[in-house]
Structure formats: C-alpha cells, structure tokens
Coordinates of C-alpha atoms in Angstrom, one line a residue:
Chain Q
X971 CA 0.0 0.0 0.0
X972 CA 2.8 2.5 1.1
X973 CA 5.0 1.3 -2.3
X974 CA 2.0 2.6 -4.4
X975 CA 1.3 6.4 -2.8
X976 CA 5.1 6.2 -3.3
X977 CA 4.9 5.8 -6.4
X978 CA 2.3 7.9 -7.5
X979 CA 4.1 11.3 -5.5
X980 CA 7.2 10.0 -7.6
X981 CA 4.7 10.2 -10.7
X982 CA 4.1 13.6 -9.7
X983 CA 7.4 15.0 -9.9
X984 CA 8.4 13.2 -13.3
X985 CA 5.6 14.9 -14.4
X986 CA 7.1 18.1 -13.6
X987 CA 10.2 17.1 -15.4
X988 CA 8.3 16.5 -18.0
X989 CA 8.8 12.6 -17.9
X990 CA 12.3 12.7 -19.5
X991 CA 15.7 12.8 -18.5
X992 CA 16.9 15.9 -18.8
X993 CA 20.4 17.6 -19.1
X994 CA 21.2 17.3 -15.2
X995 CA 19.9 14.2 -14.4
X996 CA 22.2 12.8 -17.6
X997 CA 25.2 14.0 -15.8
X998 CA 24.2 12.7 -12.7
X999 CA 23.6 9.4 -14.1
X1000 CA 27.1 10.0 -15.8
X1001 CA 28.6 10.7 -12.8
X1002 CA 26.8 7.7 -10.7
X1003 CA 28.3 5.3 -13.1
X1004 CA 32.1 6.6 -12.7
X1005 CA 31.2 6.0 -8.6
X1006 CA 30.0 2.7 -9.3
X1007 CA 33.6 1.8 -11.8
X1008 CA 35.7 3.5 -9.3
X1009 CA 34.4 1.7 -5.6
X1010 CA 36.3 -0.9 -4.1
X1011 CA 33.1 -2.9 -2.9
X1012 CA 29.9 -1.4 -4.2
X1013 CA 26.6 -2.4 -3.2
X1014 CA 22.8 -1.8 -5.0
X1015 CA 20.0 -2.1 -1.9
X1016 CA 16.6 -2.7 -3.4
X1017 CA 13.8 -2.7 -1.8
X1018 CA 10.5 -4.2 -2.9
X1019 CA 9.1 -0.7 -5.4
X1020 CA 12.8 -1.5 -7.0
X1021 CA 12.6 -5.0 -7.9
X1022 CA 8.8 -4.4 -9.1
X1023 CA 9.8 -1.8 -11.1
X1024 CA 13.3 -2.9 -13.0
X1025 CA 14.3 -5.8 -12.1
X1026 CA 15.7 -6.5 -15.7
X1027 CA 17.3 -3.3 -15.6
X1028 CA 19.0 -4.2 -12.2
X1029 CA 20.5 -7.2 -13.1
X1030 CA 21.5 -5.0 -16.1
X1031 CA 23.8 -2.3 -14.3
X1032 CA 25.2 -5.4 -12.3
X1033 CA 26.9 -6.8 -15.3
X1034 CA 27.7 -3.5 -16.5
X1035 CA 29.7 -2.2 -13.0
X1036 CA 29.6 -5.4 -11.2
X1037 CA 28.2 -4.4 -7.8
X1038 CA 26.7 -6.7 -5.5
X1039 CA 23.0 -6.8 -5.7
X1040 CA 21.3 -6.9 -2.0
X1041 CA 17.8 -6.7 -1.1
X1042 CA 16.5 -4.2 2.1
X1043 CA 13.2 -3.6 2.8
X1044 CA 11.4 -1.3 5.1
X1045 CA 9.1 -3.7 5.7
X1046 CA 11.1 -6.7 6.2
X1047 CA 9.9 -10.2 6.4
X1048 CA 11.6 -13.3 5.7
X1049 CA 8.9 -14.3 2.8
X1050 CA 8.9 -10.9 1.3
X1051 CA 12.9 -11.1 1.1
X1052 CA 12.7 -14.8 -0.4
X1053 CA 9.6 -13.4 -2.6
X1054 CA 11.7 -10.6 -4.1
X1055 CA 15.1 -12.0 -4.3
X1056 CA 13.6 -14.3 -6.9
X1057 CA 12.0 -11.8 -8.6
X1058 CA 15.4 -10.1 -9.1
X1059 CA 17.3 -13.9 -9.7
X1060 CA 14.7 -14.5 -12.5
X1061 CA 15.3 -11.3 -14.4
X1062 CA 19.2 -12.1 -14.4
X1063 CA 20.7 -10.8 -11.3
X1064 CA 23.2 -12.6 -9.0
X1065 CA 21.4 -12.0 -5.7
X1066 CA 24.0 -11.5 -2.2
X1067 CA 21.6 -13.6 -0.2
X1068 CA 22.4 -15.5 3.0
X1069 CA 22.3 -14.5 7.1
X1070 CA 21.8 -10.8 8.0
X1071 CA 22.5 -8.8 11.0
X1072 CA 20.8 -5.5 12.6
X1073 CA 24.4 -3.4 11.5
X1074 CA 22.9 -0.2 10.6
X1075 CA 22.4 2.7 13.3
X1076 CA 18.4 2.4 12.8
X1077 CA 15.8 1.1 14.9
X1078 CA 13.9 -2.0 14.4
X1079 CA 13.3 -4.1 11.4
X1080 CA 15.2 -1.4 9.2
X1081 CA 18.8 -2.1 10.4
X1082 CA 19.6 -5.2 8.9
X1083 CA 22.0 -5.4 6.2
X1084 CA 24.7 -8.2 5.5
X1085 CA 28.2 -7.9 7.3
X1086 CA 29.7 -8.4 3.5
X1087 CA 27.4 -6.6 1.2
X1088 CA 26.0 -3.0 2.2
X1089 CA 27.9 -3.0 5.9
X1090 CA 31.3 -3.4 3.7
X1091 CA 30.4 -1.5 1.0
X1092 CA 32.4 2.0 0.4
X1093 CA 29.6 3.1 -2.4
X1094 CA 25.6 2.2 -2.2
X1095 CA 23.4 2.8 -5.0
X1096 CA 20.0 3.4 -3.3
X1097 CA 17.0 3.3 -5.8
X1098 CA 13.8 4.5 -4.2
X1099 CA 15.2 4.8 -0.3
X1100 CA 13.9 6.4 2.7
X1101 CA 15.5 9.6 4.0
X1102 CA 16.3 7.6 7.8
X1103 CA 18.2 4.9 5.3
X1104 CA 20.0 6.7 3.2
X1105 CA 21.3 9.5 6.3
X1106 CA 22.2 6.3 8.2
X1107 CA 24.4 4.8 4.8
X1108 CA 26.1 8.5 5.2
X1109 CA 26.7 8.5 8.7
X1110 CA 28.9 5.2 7.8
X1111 CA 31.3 7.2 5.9
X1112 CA 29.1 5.4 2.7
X1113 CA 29.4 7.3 -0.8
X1114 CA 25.1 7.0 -1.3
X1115 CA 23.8 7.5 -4.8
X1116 CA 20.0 7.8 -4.3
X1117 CA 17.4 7.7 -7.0
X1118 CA 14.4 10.0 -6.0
X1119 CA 12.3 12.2 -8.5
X1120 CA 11.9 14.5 -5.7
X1121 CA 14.7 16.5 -5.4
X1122 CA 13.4 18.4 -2.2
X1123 CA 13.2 14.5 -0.3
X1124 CA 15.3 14.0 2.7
X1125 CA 16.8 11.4 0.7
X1126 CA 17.9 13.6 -2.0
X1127 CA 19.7 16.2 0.2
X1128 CA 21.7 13.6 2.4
X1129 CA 22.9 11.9 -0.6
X1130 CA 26.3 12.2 -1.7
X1131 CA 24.6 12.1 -5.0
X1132 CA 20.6 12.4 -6.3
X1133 CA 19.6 11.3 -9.5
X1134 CA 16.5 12.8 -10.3
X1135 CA 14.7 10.8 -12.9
X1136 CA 12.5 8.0 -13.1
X1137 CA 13.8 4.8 -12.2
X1138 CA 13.6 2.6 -15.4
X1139 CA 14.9 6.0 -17.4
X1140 CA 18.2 6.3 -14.9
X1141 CA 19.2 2.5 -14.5
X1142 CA 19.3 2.0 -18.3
X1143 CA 21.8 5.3 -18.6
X1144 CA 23.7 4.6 -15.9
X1145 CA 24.7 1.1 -17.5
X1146 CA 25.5 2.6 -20.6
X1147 CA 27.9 5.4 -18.9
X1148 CA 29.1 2.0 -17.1
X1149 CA 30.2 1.0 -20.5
X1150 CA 30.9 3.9 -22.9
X1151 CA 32.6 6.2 -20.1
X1152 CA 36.4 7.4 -21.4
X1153 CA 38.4 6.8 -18.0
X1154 CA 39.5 10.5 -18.2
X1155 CA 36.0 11.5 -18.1
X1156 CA 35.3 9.3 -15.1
X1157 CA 38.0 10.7 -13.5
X1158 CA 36.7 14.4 -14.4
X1159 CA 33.1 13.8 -13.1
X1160 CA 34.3 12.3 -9.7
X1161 CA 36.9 15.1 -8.7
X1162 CA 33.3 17.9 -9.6
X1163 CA 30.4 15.7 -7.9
X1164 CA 28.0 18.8 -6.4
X1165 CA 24.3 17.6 -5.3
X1166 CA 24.0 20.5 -4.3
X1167 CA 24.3 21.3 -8.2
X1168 CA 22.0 18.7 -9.7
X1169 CA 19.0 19.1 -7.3
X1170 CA 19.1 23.4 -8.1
X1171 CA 18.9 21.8 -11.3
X1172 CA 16.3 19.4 -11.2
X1173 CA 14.3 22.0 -9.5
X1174 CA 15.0 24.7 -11.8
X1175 CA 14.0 22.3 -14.8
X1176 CA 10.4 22.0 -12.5
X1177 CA 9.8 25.7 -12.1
X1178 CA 10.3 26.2 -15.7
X1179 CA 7.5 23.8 -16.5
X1180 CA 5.5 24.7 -13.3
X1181 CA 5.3 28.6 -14.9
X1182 CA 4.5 28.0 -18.5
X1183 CA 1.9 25.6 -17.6
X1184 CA -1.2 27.9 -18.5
X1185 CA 0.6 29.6 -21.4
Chain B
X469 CA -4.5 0.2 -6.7
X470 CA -5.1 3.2 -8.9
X471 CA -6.7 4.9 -6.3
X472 CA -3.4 4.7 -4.0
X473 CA -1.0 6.1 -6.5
X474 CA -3.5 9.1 -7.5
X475 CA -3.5 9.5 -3.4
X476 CA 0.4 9.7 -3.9
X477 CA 0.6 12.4 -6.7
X478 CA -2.1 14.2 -4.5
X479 CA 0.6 14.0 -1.5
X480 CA 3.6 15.5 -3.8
X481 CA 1.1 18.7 -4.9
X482 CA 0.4 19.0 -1.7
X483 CA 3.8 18.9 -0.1
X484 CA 4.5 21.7 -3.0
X485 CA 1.9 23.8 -1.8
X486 CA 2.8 23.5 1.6
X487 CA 0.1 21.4 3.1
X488 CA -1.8 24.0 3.9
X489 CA -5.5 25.9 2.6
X490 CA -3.3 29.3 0.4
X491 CA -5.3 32.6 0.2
X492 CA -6.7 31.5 -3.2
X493 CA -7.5 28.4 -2.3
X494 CA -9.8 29.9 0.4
X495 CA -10.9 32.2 -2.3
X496 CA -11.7 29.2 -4.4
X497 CA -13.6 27.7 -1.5
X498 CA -15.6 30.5 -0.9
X499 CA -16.4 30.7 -4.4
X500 CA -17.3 27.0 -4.2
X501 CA -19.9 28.0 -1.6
X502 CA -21.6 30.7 -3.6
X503 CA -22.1 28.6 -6.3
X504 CA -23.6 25.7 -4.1
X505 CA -26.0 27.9 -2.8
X506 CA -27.1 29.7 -5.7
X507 CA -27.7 26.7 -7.7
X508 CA -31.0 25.2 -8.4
X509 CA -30.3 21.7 -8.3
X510 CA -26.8 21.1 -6.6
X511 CA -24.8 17.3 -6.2
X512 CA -21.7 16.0 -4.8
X513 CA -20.9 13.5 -7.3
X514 CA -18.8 11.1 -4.9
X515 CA -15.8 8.3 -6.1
X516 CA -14.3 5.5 -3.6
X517 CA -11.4 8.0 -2.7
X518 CA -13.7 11.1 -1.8
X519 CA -15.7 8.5 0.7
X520 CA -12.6 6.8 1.5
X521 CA -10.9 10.2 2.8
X522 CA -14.2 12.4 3.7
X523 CA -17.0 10.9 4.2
X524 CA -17.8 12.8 7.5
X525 CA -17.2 16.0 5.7
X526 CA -19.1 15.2 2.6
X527 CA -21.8 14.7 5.0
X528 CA -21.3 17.9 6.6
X529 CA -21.3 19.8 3.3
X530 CA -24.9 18.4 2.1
X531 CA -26.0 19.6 5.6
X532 CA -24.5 23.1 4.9
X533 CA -25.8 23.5 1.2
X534 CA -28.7 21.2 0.7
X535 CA -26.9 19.4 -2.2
X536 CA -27.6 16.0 -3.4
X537 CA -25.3 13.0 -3.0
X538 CA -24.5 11.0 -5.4
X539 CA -21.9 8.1 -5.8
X540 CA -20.1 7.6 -9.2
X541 CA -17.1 5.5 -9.8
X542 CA -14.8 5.0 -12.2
X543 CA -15.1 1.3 -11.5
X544 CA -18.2 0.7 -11.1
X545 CA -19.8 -2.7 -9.8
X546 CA -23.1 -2.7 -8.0
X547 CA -20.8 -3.9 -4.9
X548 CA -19.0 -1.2 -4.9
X549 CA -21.6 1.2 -4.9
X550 CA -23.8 0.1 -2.7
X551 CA -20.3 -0.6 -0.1
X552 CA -19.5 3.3 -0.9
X553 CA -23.2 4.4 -0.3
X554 CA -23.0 2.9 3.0
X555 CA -19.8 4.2 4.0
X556 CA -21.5 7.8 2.9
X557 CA -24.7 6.4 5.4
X558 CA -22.9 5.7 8.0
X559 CA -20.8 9.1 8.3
X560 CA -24.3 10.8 8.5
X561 CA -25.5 11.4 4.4
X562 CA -28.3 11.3 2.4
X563 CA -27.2 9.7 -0.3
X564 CA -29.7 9.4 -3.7
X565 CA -29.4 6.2 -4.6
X566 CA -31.6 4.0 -7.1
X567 CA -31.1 3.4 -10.5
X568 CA -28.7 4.6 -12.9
X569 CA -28.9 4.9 -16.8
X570 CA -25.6 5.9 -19.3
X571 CA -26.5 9.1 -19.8
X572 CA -23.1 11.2 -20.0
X573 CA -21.0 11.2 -23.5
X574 CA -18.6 8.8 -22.1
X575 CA -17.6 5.0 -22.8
X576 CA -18.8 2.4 -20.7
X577 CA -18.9 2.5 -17.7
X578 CA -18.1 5.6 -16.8
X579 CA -21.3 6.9 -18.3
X580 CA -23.7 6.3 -15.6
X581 CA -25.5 8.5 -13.9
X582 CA -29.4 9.4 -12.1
X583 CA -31.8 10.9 -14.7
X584 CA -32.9 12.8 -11.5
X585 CA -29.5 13.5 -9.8
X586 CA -26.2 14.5 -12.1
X587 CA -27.8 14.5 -15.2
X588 CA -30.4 17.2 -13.8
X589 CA -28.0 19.2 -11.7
X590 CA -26.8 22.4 -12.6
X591 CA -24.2 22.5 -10.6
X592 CA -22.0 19.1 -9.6
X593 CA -19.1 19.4 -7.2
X594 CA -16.3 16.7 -8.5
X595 CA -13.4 15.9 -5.7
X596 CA -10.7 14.2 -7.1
X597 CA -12.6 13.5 -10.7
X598 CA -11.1 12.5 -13.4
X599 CA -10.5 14.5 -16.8
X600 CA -12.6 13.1 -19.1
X601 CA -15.9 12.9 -16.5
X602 CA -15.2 16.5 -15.3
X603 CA -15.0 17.9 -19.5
X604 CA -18.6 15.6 -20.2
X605 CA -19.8 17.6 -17.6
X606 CA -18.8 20.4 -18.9
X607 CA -20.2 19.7 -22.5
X608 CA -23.7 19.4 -21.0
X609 CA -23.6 22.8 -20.1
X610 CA -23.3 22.3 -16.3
X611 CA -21.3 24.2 -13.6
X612 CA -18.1 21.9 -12.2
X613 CA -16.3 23.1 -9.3
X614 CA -13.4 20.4 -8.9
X615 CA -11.2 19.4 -6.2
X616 CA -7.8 19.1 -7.4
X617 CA -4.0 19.2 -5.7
X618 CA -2.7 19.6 -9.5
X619 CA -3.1 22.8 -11.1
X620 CA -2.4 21.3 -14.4
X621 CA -4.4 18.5 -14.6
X622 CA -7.3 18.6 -17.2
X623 CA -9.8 18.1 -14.0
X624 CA -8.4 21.4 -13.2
X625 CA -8.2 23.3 -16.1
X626 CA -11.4 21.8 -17.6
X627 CA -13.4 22.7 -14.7
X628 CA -15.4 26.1 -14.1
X629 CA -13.6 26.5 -10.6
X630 CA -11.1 24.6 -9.3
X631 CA -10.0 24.2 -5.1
X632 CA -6.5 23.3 -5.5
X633 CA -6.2 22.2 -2.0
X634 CA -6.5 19.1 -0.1
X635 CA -9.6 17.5 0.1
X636 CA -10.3 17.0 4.0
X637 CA -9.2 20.9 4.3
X638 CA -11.2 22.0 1.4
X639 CA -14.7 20.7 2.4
X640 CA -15.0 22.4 6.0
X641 CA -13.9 25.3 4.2
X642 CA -16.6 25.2 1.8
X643 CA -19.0 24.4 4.6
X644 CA -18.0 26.9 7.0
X645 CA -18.3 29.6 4.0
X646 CA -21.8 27.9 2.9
X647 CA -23.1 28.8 6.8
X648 CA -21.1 32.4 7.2
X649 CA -20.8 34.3 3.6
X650 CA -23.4 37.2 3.8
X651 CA -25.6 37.3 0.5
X652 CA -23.3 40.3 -0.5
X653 CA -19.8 38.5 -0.7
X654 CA -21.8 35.7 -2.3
X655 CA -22.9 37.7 -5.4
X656 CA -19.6 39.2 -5.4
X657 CA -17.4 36.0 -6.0
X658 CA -20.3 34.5 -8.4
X659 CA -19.6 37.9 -11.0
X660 CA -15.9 37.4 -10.6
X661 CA -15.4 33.4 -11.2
X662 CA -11.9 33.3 -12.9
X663 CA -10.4 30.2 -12.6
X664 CA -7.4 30.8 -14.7
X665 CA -6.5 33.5 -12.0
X666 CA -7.0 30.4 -8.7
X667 CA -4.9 28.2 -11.3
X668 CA -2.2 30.6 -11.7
X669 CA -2.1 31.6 -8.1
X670 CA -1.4 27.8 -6.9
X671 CA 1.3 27.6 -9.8
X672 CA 2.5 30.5 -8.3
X673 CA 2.8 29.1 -4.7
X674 CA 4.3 26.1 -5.6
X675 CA 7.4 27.5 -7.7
X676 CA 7.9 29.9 -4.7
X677 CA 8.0 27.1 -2.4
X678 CA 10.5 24.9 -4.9
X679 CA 12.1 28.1 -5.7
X680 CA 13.1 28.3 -1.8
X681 CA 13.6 25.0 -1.3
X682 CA 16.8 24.5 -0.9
X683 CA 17.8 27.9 0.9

C-alpha cells in the first residue's frame, strides 16, 4: 500500500520534469556510473518498489559495474525477502543472499543489512530509499547514490549524489555510462560531484515547467 | 490500486503547496460555496477516494448546502456502490441512490449517472474526478467546481472553478463559508469566477516554495 502512494508522489514529480531525463539528471547518471567503476566494494540495496519496477534493468547495471545486488526492505519479512530475491534472480541478477545482522544505526526491522554486502560497502546505489536509510548509509562514511524524483526529499539532500529521474529511465543510462565512459572523463566527473548542483537543477527544470503551464 | 497512487501524486502537490488551505484556495472555497447555494439543483458526485478520505465532511457539506449526494465510480460494480453508499450512510448522508442509466458522453462505464441526480443538476461538485468525467460535464452545459491538488491536470483546467487544495481541508472550508458568507460576498465572488487567476495563483505558490527550497 505504502509502495503505491510512493509511487504515485514519484509520478508527480516526473511529471514536472516532463517525464524525461533531462540535461542534469544525464550527468548525474554519468557521474553515478564513474562512482560505481571506481568503488572498491559497491553495493545496490533494493527494496520491494525496485525489484517491481526494474528488475531486468538491475541485473542490467550489475553486469555493466559489477556491484553486489542486496535486497533491504522497510518492511522486512523473511517471505517478502525470499519473494523478491527471486523476482530479481529470474530477471538475471546474482542476488548476495544469505544470514543478516541489525548493523545499521536504525531502529527495528530497518537495520539489517549483511556484514559483506551493504555493511562493507564503500559506495551504495539506493534506488527508491527512505530519507532515515540513506542518512544512516552516510553516517557510515558510505558514498550514497540515491534515486528520488523528488529532489526536495530527505533522501535527495543527504545523498552524496541524487539522480533525479524516473527509475527505469536512470538505471538504463547509468549502465551505458558504465560501459561507454572514457576513463579521463570518469576521473573528471568524480573530482566535480556537487548535489547540491544537480537538485538546483532538477528544481530549476520543475519551475520552468510549473510557470508556463497555462501559457 | 489506482486509487493509491493518485492519493500519492495528491501528496507531492500538496507537499509543494505547503500542506496548507493558500489565500486563493480559500478564495476558491468560498467561491465554491456561492455557487452551491445559488444553484437550483446542486450534487456531490462522490468516487471510492472522496468517501474513503471524507466521508464525515461530505456529509457535513450536504448539511450546509442542501446538495444532493450521489456516488459515481470509475469502477463501477453494483458492490461497490452500494459498499461506498454505506460508508457515505454511515458518516451521516443522504445519499440518492436507485437506478442509474448511461446518460453522460462517455464510454462504458463511466457513463452512468441518475436521470434525477447528475444528469439534472446544474451545478456538480467533483473531488478528485477525473479529466474526461469532469470535460462531459462540462459539454452538457453544467457548472463543475473540482477538487484538485494539480493545477495542471485537465480536471483542473477543464473545470469552471477549481479548489487546488486538499480534500479534508477543502470541504470544511466550503462548509463553513456555505453557513457564514453574507448574501453580499456571495454575489460578489459569483460575477468574478476566474479560474485561470485560482490556477495561476497555486502555480505561483508552488514554484515559490520549490524556488526556496533548498535555501
């Protein structure tokens, strides 16, 4: 119930983008991927809107950067975990699976993650996380890359970096910066990451549409 | 399902508008009330989110402008209705039930209405209708004042006046103006309807409040 008045505020903003991605939210994707090539041990969390969403595209940026692919779920039960890990194992992804431990400085069912997956990791791509999540990846030292259309979520500002764009739009780009990226760009886009930068973007791109709406 | 995620985009316009009723909201909502009580044959055409959200206050509106209630869904099964009737019962209205006939230019099932009810109204309050009902509405030559979080939807822009503002704020407004507005303010706001100005003015908010949002 919760995954689906998610979605539809996240249908909201990409409206407001215009249900594209635009110039900011390219470079973000851009720089997301040079992250991802450059990590020592990096991680993608999805949770159960992720896996419903792009699973195929998942298991895509996997073989393109080869992170690990781990599931975490706000509402976590052992079936649910099972019932989406095969979702993810069926459209092509090597799932980390196995034992988990309450590691993460958050209360209840929301601080498990596995010793070595998302505890180790140095940079987490977060698709669709919650802002207590993602600050408590940061607070870890973690490099976060969140996915939120709404660039004024807590998510979006604690991030080390925010793509804004719609989820099966950003995977598919990110893969194929994964791929096409010269090195000497990579190295370019991680020595000028500014969120700061891509959400004034993302918001500016959302007032322009917001003001010549009744034109 | 659908219901859910159009609850969620509701939540994101709302969050941009600061969850709160804005000057021309109220204005809207006391416009809403003028028109109510000046019309000949006023309904509350009612969907399974309105009664989901408000029934109470649906209830409290019919008491404040005499208005008929009548329950029209998008989905329609002779379950539902009658399950949504009785939700409406229970919270206190009179709800005109009976039969129905396809009376409005639409496909299917979304062309039912009461020969006695909709179809004879003049004026038809719509929360949270959808774009095609609220413009078949309008083609008959009625009077729709919608309820709407998105200032660009076609509900919104289709409709004579729009309350961009959050249902279960919007209808004690609308019922506290309905028992308070002297006759004088009433004919006022019905020779100055302009809904492209109420439109504009809740576009306006809401870049203001993105424009700031990251100060």
């Amino acid at each position: 119930m919760e995954g689906l008045t998610a979605h539809g505020r996240g249908e909201a903003f990409d409206y407001l983008i215009g249900e594209r991605t635009t110039e900011s939210a390219l470079l973000a994707e851009q720089t997301a991927a040079a992250m991802l090539l450059s990590a020592r041990h990096p991680v993608i969390s999805v949770n159960g809107n992720s896996a419903a969403l792009a699973a195929r595209e998942i298991a895509a940026l996997q073989e393109a950067c080869g992170a690990l692919v781990e599931v975490n779920l706000f509402h976590r039960t052992e079936k649910r975990v099972a019932l989406i890990e095969n979702l993810l194992m069926n459209a092509g992804a090597r799932v980390h699976s196995g034992d988990a431990e309450q590691l993460l400085p958050l209360s209840h069912d929301r601080a498990w993650c596995r010793r070595d997956g998302i505890f180790s990791a140095d940079v987490v791509l977060v698709p669709l996380e919650d802002g207590d999540r993602c600050e408590a990846l940061v607070s870890l030292g973690k490099k976060v890359i969140a996915i939120d259309l709404n660039p004024l979520s807590r998510t979006a500002r604690r991030a080390t970096l925010t793509v804004v764009d719609e989820l099966t739009r950003a995977l598919p780009e990110i893969s194929r910066a994964c791929r096409e990226l010269p090195a000497a760009d990579r190295g370019r886009l991680l020595a000028t990451v500014d969120n700061h930068y891509l959400l004034s973007e993302a918001i500016r791109e959302m007032t322009a549409r917001l003001s010549h709406a009744l034109d």
